[in-house]
Coordinates of C-alpha atoms in Angstrom, one line a residue:
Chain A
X282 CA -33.4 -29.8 -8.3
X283 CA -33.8 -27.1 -10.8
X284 CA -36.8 -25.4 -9.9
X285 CA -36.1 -22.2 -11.7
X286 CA -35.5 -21.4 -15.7
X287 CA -32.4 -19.9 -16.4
X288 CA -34.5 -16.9 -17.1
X289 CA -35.2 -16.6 -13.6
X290 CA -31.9 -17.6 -12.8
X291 CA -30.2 -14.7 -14.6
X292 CA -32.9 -12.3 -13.2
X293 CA -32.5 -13.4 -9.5
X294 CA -28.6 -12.8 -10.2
X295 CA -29.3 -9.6 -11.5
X296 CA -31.5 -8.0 -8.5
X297 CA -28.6 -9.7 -6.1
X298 CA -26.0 -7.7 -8.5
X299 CA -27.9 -4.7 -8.0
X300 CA -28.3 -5.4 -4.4
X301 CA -24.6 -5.2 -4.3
X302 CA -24.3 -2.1 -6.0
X303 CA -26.9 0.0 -3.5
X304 CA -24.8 -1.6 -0.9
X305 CA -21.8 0.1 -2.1
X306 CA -23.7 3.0 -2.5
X307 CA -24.9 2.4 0.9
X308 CA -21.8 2.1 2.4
X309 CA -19.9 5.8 1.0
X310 CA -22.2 7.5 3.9
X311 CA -22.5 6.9 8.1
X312 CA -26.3 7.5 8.0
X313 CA -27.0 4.7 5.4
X314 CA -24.0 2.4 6.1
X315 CA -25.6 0.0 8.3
X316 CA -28.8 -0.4 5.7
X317 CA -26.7 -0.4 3.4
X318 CA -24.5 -3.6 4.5
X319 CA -28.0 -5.4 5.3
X320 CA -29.1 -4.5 1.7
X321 CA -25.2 -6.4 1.1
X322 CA -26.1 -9.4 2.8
X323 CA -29.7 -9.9 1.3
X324 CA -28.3 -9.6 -1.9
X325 CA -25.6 -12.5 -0.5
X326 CA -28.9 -14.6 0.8
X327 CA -30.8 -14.3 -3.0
X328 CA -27.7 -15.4 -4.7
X329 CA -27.1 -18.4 -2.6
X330 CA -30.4 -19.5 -2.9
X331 CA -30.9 -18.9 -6.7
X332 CA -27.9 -21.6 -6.7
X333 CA -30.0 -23.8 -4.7
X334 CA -32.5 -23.6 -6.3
X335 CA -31.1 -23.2 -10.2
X336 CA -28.5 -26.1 -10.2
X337 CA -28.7 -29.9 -10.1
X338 CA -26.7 -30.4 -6.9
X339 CA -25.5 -33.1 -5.3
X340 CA -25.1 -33.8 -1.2
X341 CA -26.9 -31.2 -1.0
X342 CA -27.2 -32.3 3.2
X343 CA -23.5 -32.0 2.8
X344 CA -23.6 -28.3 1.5
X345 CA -26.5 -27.7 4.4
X346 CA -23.9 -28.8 7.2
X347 CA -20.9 -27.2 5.9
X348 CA -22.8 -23.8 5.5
X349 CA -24.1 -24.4 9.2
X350 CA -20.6 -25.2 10.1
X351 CA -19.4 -21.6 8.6
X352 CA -21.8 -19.4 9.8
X353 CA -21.8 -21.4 13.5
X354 CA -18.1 -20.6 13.7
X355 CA -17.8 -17.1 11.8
X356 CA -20.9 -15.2 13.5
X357 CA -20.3 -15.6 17.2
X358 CA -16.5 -14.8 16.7
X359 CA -17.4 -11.9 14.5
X360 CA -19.9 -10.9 17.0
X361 CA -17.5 -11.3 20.0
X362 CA -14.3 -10.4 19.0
X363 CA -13.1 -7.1 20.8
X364 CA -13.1 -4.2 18.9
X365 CA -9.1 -4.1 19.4
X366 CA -8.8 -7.8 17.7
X367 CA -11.3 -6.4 14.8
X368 CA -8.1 -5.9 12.3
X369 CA -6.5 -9.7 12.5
X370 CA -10.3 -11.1 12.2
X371 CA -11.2 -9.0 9.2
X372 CA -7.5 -10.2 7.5
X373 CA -8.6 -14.1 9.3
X374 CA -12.1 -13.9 7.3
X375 CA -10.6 -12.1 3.9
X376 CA -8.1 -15.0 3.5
X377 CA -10.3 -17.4 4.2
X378 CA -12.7 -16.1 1.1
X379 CA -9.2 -16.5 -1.2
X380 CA -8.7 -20.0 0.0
X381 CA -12.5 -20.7 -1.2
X382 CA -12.0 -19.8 -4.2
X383 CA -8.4 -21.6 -4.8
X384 CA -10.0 -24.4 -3.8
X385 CA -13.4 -24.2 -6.1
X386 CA -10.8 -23.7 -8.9
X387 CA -8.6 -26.9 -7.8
X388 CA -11.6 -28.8 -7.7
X389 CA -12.9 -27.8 -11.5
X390 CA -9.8 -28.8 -13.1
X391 CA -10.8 -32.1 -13.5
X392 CA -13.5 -30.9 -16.1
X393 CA -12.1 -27.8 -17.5
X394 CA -11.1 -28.5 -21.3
X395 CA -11.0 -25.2 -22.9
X396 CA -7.4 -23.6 -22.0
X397 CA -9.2 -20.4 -21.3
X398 CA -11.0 -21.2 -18.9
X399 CA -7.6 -23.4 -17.3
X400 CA -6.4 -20.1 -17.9
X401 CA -9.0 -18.9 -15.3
X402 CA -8.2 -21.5 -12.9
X403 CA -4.3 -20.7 -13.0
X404 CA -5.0 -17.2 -11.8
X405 CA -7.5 -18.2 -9.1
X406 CA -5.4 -20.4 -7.5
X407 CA -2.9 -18.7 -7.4
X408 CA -4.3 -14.8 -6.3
X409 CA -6.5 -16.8 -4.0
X410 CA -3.5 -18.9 -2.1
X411 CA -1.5 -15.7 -2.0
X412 CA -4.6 -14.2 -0.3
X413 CA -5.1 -17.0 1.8
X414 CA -1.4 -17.5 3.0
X415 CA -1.2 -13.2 2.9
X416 CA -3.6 -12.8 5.3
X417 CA -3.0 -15.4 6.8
X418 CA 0.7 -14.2 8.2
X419 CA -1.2 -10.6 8.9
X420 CA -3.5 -12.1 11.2
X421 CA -0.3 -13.7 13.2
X422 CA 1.7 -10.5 12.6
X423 CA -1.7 -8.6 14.4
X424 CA -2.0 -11.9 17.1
X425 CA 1.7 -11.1 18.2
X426 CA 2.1 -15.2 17.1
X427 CA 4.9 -13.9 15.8
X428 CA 7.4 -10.8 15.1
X429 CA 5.3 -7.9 14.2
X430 CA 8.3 -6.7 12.9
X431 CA 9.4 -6.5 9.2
X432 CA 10.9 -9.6 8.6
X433 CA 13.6 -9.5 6.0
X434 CA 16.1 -12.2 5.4
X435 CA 19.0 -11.6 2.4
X436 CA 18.3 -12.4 -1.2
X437 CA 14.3 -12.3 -0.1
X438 CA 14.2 -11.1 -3.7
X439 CA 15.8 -13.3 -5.2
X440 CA 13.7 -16.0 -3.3
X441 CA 10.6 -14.1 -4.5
X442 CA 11.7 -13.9 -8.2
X443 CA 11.9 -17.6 -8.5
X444 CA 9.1 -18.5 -6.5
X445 CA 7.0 -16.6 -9.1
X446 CA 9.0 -17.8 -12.1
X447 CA 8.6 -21.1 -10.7
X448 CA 4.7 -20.3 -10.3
X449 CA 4.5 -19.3 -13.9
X450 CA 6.1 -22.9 -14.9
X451 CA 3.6 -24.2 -13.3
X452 CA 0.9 -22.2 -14.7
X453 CA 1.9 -23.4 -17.9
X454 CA 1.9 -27.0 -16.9
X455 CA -1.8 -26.9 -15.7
X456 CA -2.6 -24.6 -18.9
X457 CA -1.5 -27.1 -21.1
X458 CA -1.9 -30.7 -19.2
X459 CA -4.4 -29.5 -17.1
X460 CA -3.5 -32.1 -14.5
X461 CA -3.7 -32.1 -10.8
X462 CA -0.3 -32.2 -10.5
X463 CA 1.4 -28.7 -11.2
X464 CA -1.6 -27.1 -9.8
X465 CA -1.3 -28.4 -6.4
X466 CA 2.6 -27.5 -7.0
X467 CA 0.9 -24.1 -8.2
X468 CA -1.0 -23.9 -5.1
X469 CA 1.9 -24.5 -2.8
X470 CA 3.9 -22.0 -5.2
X471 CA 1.4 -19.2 -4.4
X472 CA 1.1 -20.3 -0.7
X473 CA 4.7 -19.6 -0.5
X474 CA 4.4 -16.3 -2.5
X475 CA 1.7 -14.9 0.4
X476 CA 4.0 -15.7 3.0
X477 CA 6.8 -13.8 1.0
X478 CA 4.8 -10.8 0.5
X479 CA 3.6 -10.2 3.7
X480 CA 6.9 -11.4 5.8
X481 CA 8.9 -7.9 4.8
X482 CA 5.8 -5.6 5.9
X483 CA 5.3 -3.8 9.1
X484 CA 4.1 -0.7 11.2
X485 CA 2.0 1.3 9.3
X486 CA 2.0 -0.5 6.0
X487 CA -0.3 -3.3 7.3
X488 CA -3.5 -1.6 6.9
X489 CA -2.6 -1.4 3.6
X490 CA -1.3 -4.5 3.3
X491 CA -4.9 -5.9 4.9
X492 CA -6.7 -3.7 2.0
X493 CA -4.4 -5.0 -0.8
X494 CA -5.4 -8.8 0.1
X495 CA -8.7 -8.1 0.2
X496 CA -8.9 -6.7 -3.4
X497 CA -6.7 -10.1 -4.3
X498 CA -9.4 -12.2 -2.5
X499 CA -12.3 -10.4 -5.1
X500 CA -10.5 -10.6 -8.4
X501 CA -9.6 -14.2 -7.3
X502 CA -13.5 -14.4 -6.9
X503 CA -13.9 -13.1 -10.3
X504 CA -12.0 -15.6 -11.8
X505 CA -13.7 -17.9 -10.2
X506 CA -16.9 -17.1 -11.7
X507 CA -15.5 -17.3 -15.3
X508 CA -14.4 -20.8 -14.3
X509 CA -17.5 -22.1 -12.8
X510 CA -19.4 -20.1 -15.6
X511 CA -20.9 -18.1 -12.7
X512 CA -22.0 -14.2 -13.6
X513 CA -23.2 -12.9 -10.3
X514 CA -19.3 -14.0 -9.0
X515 CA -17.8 -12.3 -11.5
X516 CA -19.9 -9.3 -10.7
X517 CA -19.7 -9.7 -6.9
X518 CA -16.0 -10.4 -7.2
X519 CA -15.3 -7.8 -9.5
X520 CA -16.8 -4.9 -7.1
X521 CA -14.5 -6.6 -4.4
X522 CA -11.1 -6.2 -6.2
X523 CA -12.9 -2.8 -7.6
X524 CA -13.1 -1.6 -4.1
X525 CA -10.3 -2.9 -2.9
X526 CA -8.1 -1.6 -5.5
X527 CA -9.1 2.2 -5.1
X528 CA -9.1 1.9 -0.8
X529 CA -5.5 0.6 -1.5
X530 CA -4.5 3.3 -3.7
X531 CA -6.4 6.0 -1.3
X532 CA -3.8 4.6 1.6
X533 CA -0.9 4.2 -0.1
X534 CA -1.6 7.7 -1.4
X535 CA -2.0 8.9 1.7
X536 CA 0.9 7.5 3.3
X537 CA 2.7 9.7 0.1
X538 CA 3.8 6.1 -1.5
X539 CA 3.0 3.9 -4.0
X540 CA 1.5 0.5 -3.6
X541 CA 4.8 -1.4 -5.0
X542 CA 6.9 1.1 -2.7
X543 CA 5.4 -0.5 0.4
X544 CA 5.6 -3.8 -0.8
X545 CA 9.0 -3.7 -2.0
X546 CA 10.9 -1.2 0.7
X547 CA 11.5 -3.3 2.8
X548 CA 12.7 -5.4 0.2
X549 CA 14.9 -3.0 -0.4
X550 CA 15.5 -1.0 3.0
X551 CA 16.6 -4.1 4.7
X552 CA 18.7 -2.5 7.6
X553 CA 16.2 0.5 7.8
X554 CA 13.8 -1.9 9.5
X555 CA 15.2 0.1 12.9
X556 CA 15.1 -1.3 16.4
X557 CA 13.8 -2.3 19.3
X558 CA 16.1 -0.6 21.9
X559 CA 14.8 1.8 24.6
X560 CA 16.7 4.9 23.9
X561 CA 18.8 6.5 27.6
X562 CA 18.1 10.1 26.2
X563 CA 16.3 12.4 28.7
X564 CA 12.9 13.7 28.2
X565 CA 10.4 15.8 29.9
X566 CA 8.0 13.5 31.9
X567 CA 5.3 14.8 33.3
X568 CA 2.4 14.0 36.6
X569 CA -1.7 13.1 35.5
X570 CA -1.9 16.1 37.3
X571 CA 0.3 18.6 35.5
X572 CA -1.3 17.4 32.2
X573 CA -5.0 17.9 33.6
X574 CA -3.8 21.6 34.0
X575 CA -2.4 21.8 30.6
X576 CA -5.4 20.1 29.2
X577 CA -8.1 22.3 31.4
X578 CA -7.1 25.4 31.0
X579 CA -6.7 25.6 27.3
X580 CA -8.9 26.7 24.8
X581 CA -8.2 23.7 22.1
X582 CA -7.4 20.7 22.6
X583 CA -6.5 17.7 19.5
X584 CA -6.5 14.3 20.6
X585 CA -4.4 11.9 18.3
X586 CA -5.2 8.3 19.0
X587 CA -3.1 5.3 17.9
X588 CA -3.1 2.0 17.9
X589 CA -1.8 1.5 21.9
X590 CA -5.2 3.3 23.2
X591 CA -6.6 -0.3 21.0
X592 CA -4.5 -2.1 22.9
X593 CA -5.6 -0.7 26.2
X594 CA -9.2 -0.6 25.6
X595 CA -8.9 3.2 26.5
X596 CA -11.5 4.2 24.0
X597 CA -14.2 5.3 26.5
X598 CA -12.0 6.8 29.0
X599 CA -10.8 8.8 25.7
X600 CA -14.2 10.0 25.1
X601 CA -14.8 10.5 28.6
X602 CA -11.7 12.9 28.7
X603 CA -13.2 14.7 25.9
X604 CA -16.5 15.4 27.7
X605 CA -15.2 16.6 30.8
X606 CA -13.3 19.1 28.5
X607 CA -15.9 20.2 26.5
X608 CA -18.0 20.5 29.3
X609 CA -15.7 23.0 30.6
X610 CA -15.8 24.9 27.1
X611 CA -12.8 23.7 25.5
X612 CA -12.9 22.5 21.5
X613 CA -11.8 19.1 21.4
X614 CA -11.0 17.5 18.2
X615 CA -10.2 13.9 17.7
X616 CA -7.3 13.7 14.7
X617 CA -7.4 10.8 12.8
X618 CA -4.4 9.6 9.8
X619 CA -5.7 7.5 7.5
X620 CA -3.0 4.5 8.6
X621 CA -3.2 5.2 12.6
X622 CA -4.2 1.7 13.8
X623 CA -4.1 -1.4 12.2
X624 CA -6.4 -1.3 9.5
X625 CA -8.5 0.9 7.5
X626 CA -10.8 3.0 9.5
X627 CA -9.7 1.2 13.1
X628 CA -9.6 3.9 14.9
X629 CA -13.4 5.6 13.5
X630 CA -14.2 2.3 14.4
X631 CA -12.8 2.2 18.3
X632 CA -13.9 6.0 18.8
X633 CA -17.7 4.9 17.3
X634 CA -18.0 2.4 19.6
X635 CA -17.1 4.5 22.7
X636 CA -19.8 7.1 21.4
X637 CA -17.6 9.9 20.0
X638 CA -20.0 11.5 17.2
X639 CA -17.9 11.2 13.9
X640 CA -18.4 14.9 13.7
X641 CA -15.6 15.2 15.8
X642 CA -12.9 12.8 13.8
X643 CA -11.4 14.6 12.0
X644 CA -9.2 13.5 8.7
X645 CA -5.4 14.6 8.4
X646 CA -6.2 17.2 5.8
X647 CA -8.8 18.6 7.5
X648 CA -6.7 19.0 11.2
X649 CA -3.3 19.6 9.9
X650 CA -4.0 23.4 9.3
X651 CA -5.5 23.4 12.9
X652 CA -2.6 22.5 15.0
X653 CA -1.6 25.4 15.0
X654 CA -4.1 27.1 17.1
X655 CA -4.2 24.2 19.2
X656 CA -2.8 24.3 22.7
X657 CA -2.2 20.9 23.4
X658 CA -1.7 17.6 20.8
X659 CA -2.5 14.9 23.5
X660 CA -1.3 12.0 21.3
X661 CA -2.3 9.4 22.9
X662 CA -0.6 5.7 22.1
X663 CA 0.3 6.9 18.5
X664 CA 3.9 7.0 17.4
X665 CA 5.0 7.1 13.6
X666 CA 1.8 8.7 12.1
X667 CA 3.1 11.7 14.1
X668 CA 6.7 11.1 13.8
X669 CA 9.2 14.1 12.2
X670 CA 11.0 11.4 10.8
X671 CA 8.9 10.8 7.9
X672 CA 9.6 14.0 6.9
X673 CA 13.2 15.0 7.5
X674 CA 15.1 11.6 7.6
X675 CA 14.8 10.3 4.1
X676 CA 16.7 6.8 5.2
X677 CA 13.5 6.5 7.5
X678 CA 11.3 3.6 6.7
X679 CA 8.8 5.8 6.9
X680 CA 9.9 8.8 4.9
X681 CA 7.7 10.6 2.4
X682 CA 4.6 9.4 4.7
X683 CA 2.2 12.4 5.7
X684 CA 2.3 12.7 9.4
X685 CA -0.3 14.4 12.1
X686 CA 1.8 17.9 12.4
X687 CA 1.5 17.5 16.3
X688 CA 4.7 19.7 16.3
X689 CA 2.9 23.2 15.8
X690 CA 0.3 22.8 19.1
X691 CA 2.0 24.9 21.5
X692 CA 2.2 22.1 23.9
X693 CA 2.2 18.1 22.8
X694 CA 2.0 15.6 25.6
X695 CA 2.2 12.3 24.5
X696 CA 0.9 9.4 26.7
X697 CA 3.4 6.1 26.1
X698 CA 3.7 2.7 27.8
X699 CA 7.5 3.3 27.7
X700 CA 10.3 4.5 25.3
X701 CA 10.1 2.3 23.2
X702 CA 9.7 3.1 19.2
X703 CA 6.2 2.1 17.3
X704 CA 5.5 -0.6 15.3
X705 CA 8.1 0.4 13.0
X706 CA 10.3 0.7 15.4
X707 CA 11.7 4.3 14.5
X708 CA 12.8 6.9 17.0
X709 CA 10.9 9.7 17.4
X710 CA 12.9 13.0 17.8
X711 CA 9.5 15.1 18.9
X712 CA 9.9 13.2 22.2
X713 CA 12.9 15.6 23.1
X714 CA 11.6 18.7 22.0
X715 CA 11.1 21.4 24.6
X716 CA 7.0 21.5 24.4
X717 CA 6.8 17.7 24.6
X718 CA 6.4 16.2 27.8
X719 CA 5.4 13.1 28.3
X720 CA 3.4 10.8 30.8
X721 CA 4.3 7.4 31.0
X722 CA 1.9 4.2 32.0
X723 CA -0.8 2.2 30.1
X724 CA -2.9 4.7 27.8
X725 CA -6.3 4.0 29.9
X726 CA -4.7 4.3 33.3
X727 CA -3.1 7.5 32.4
X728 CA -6.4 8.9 30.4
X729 CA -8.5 8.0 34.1
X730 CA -5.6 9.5 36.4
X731 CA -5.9 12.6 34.1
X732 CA -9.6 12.8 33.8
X733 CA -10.2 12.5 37.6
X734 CA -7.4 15.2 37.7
X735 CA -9.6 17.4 35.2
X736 CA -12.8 16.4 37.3
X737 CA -11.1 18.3 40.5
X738 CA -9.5 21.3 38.6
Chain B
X1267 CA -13.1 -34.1 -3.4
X1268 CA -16.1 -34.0 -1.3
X1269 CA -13.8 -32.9 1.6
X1270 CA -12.0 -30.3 -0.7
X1271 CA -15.3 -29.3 -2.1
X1272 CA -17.0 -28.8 1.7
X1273 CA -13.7 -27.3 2.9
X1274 CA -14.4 -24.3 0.3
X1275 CA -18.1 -24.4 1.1
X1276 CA -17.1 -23.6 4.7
X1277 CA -14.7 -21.2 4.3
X1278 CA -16.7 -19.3 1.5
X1279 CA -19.6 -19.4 4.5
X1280 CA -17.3 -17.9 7.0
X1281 CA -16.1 -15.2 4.8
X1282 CA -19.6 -14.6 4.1
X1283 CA -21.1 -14.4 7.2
X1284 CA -18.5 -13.1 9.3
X1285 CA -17.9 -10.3 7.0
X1286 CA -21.7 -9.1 6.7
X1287 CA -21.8 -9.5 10.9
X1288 CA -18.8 -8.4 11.7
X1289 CA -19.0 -4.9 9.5
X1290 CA -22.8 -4.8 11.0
X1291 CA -21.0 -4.9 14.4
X1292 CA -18.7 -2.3 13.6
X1293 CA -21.5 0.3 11.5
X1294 CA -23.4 -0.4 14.5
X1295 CA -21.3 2.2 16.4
X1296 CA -21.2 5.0 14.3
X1297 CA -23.9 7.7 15.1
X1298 CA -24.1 11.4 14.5
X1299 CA -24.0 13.6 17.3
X1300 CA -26.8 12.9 19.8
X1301 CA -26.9 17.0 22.0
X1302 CA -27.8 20.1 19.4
X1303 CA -26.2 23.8 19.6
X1304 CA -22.3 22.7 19.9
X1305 CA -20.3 24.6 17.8
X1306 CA -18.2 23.4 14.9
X1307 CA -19.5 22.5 11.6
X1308 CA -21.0 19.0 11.0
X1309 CA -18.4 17.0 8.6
X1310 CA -19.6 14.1 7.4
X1311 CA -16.6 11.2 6.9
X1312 CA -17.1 8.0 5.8
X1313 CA -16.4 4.9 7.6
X1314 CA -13.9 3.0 5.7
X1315 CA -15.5 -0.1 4.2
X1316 CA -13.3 -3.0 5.3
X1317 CA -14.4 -5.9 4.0
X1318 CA -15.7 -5.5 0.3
X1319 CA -18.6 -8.5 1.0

C-alpha cells in the first residue's frame, strides 16, 4: 500500500533524522541520556512505519512475523542479560545489524544495473560480513567459547593480504557482471576477513575492537541506503559510522595508539602475545583484616575496578565498601581508564547499576594527579590498565598505553583471584613492590571479608 | 530470497530492538548523587554510548 506521497515520505524521514540527531545530543549528558535514547528509538518506530506505509510491499504478514521474531528474541535477552555479559551482547547485536545489511545488499543485486550503485553493494557486503563475522569472534572471545587470547598463527598477514586482494577480485566481478556468483564468493571473502581481524586482538584492545565494528556496521548501513535508494539509512547509518569512528579514535587515543597499531600489533608482536604461567616469585599477601585497617584509617582512598569485579558480580559489595568508608569520613574515589573492562563505558555501567553516583567515577586524567595524596589504590580485579609495563617495557604488548598511576598511593593493595597475568597476559612488576600487598580470593568474597572487617574497626 | 530477505528483516529487528532496550537498561542505572553536603565537586562524565542505534 502506498498511503503516503513521497512528500510525506521524505518529511516523515526527515523528523525521524532529526530524531536521531536530539538523540545523539541526548545521549553526550547522564541527565538526558535515558530521554534521549527513547527520543532514538521513536525516531527508529517513525522510520519503519513511513516504510510501511510509503512502499508497495509484498508479504507483508511475512515482514510482520519476522519483525515479531526479532524483537521476541532481542528484548528479553537484552533485558536479562547480566550486566557482566553486557559487552559480548552489545558486539552479538552490532554484528547482527552488519549481517542485515550484507544481506539486503545480496538480495538487490539482482536488479541493480547501474555500476554505481553495484559499487554500493560491493562495499556493503563486504563492511557488513566483516562486521558480522568481527563481532561475531568478539562475542566468543567475551563467552570464553574460545581463547580470549590473541590468536596469532605465522604469515596471518600474508593470509590477510590475499584474502583482501582476493576480495577486491571479486569486487570487480560483481561490479562488472553483477552476478550472484562472486558476490556470495565476496561474502564468504569478507566473512573470512572478520574472522582475520579479530583473531590477533586481545586484553584491552577489545573495547576498541567492539567500537571499531560498530562504526563498520553504520557505514555498511549507509551503503545500504544508497543501494536501496533509501535517505533516512544513509543518514541513520552515516551518524553510526560518525559515532563510531570518533569513540574509536577517543580509545585508541587513550590507550596512547593508533587504531591500525592495535589492529596490526599483534600482527606484528607475534611472540609478545606473553603467557599464561603463574609466576613462583614472592609477594606480600595480606589478611581481609589487615586491609580493613589500611583502608579505615586513611584519609583517601581510590578504588580501581577491572574487569574481574564484572566477573564476580562484586559491583555492590564495591559500593558498599565505599559507604562504610565514607561514612567513617574518608574520600573515596572510584578511578576509571577508559579501556578497564570489556567495552566502552563497562565499568560506569557496572558501578551505575550498583548505585555509585557518577560523581564519584572518575576519568584517568582527572585521578592520575590524585594518587598521590591517596593512601591506599585498592585495585580491585584490574591488571594491565594499572600495569608499569606499559610504560617502561617497550617489547610489552601493551607499551605506550596510559595506565592508572596506582604506583604513587602510598599503599596499593590489589585484590586478585590468583597470580595469574590479565587478559593480556603480561606480568605485572607492581605486584612485588614493597607498598603492594595483596589479598588473594574471588574480588566479591574478598570485598565482604573486608567490609565486615571495616564494619568492626 | 524470501528466506534471505526475512533473515535480514530479523536480524535488522534484533539489532534494532536490542540495541534501544538494552542501552535503556544500561542508562537506566546512572543517577546523580541522591544525599546533599558531601564534599568534592560534582563532575559530570558521560556515559559512553555503546551502540550508535
Amino acid at each position: 500500500m502506498s498511503l503516503l506521497s513521497p512528500v510525506w515520505t521524505s518529511l516523515l524521514y526527515l523528523a525521524a533524522a532529526v530524531f536521531f540527531i536530539l538523540a545523539l545530543r541526548g545521549l553526550s549528558s547522564p541527565r538526558t541520556a535515558r530521554r534521549g535514547n527513547l527520543i532514538g528509538a521513536l525516531g527508529a518506530l517513525i522510520a519503519v512505519v513511513t516504510v510501511f506505509l510509503s512502499s508497495r510491499l509484498e508479504n507483508i504478514p511475512w515482514i510482520l512475523a519476522a519483525i515479531a521474531v526479532g524483537s521476541a528474541v532481542a528484548a528479553p535477552v537484552a533485558r536479562r542479560v547480566k550486566m557482566t555479559q553486557m559487552p559480548q551482547l552489545v558486539a552479538l547485536f552490532n554484528g547482527v545489524g552488519g549481517g542485515a545489511a550484507a544481506l539486503v545488499a545480496l538480495l538487490e543485486l539482482s536488479h541493480a544495473d547501474d555500476p554505481w550503485v553495484r559499487l554500493a553493494i560491493v562495499f556493503t557486503l563486504l563492511v557488513g560480513a566483516v562486521s558480522f563475522a568481527g563481532s561475531g569472534v568478539t562475542f566468543a572471545k567475551l563467552q570464553e567459547l574460545m581463547t580470549t587470547r590473541p590468536v596469532v598463527f605465522r604469515g596471518l598477514p600474508v593470509v590477510m593480504a590475499a584474502v583482501l586482494l582476493a576480495a577486491v577480485a571479486a569486487g570487480a566481478g560483481v561490479v562488472i557482471t553483477g552476478s550472484a556468483v562472486p558476490a556470495v564468493l565476496l561474502l564468504v571473502l569478507g566473512l573470512a576477513a572478520g574472522v582475520l581481524l579479530v583473531l590477533p586482538v586481545g586484553g584491552a584492545d577489545v573495547p576498541i575492537v567492539i567500537s571499531l565494528l560498530n562504526a563498520f556496521t553504520g557505514l555498511a548501513v549507509a551503503a545500504s541506503g544508497v543501494v536501496l535508494g533509501n535517505v533516512l539509512l544513509v543518514v541513520a547509518g552515516t551518524l553510526v559510522g560518525a559515532s563510531g569512528t570518533i569513540l574509536t579514535r577517543a580509545m585508541a587515543a587513550a590507550m596512547g595508539r593508533s587504531v591500525a597499531g592495535i589492529l596490526f600489533g599483534a600482527f606484528r608482536g607475534g611472540s609478545t602475545a606473553g603467557s599464561t604461567a603463574v609466576s613462583e616469585r614472592p609477594v606480600r599477601s595480606s589478611s581481609a583484616e589487615d586491609v580493613a585497617v589500611l583502608l579505615g584509617y586513611a584519609q583517601r582512598v581510590i578504588i580501581v575496578p577491572g574487569y574481574g569485579l564484572a566477573v564476580a558480580q562484586g559491583q555492590h559489595t564495591a559500593a558498599e565498601l565505599a559507604q562504610a568508608l565514607e561514612a567513617r569520613g574518608i574520600d573515596v574515589d572510584f578511578a576509571i581508564h577508559p579501556v578497564a573492562g570489556r567495552m566502552p563505558g563497562h565499568m560506569n555501567v557496572l558501578l551505575a547499576e550498583a548505585n555509585v553516583p557518577y560523581e564519584s567515577l572518575k576519568e584517568m586524567g582527572e585521578i592520575n594527579p590524585e594518587f598521590k595524596t591517596a593512601d591506599v589504590a585498592l585495585v580491585v580485579g584490574a591488571n594491565d590498565v594499572v600495569n608499569p609495563a606499559a610504560k617502561t617495557s617497550s617489547g610489552s604488548p601493551i607499551y605506550g598505553m596510559p595506565i592508572l598511576e596506582v604506583a604513587d598511593a602510598r599503599q596499593v593493595v590489589f585484590l586478585k583471584r590468583s597470580m595469574r597475568p590479565g587478559f593480556a597476559g603480561i606480568e605485572n612488576e607492581l605486584l612485588y613492590e614493597p607498598q603492594t600487598s595483596l589479598l588473594f580470593g574471588d574480588a566479591k568474597d574478598s570485598l565482604a571479608q573486608v567490609l565486615g572487617a571495616v564494619k568492626t574497626l | 530470497m524470501l528466506a534471505v530477505a526475512l533473515l535480514a528483516v530479523v536480524l535488522a529487528t534484533a539489532n534494532l530492538v536490542g540495541g534501544f532496550v538494552v542501552t535503556d537498561r544500561m542508562l537506566h542505572m546512572f543517577h546523580a548523587k541522591r544525599e546533599v553536603g558531601r564534599k568534592g565537586a560534582a563532575t559530570k562524565e558521560a556515559p559512553r554510548k555503546v551502540n550508535g542505534r
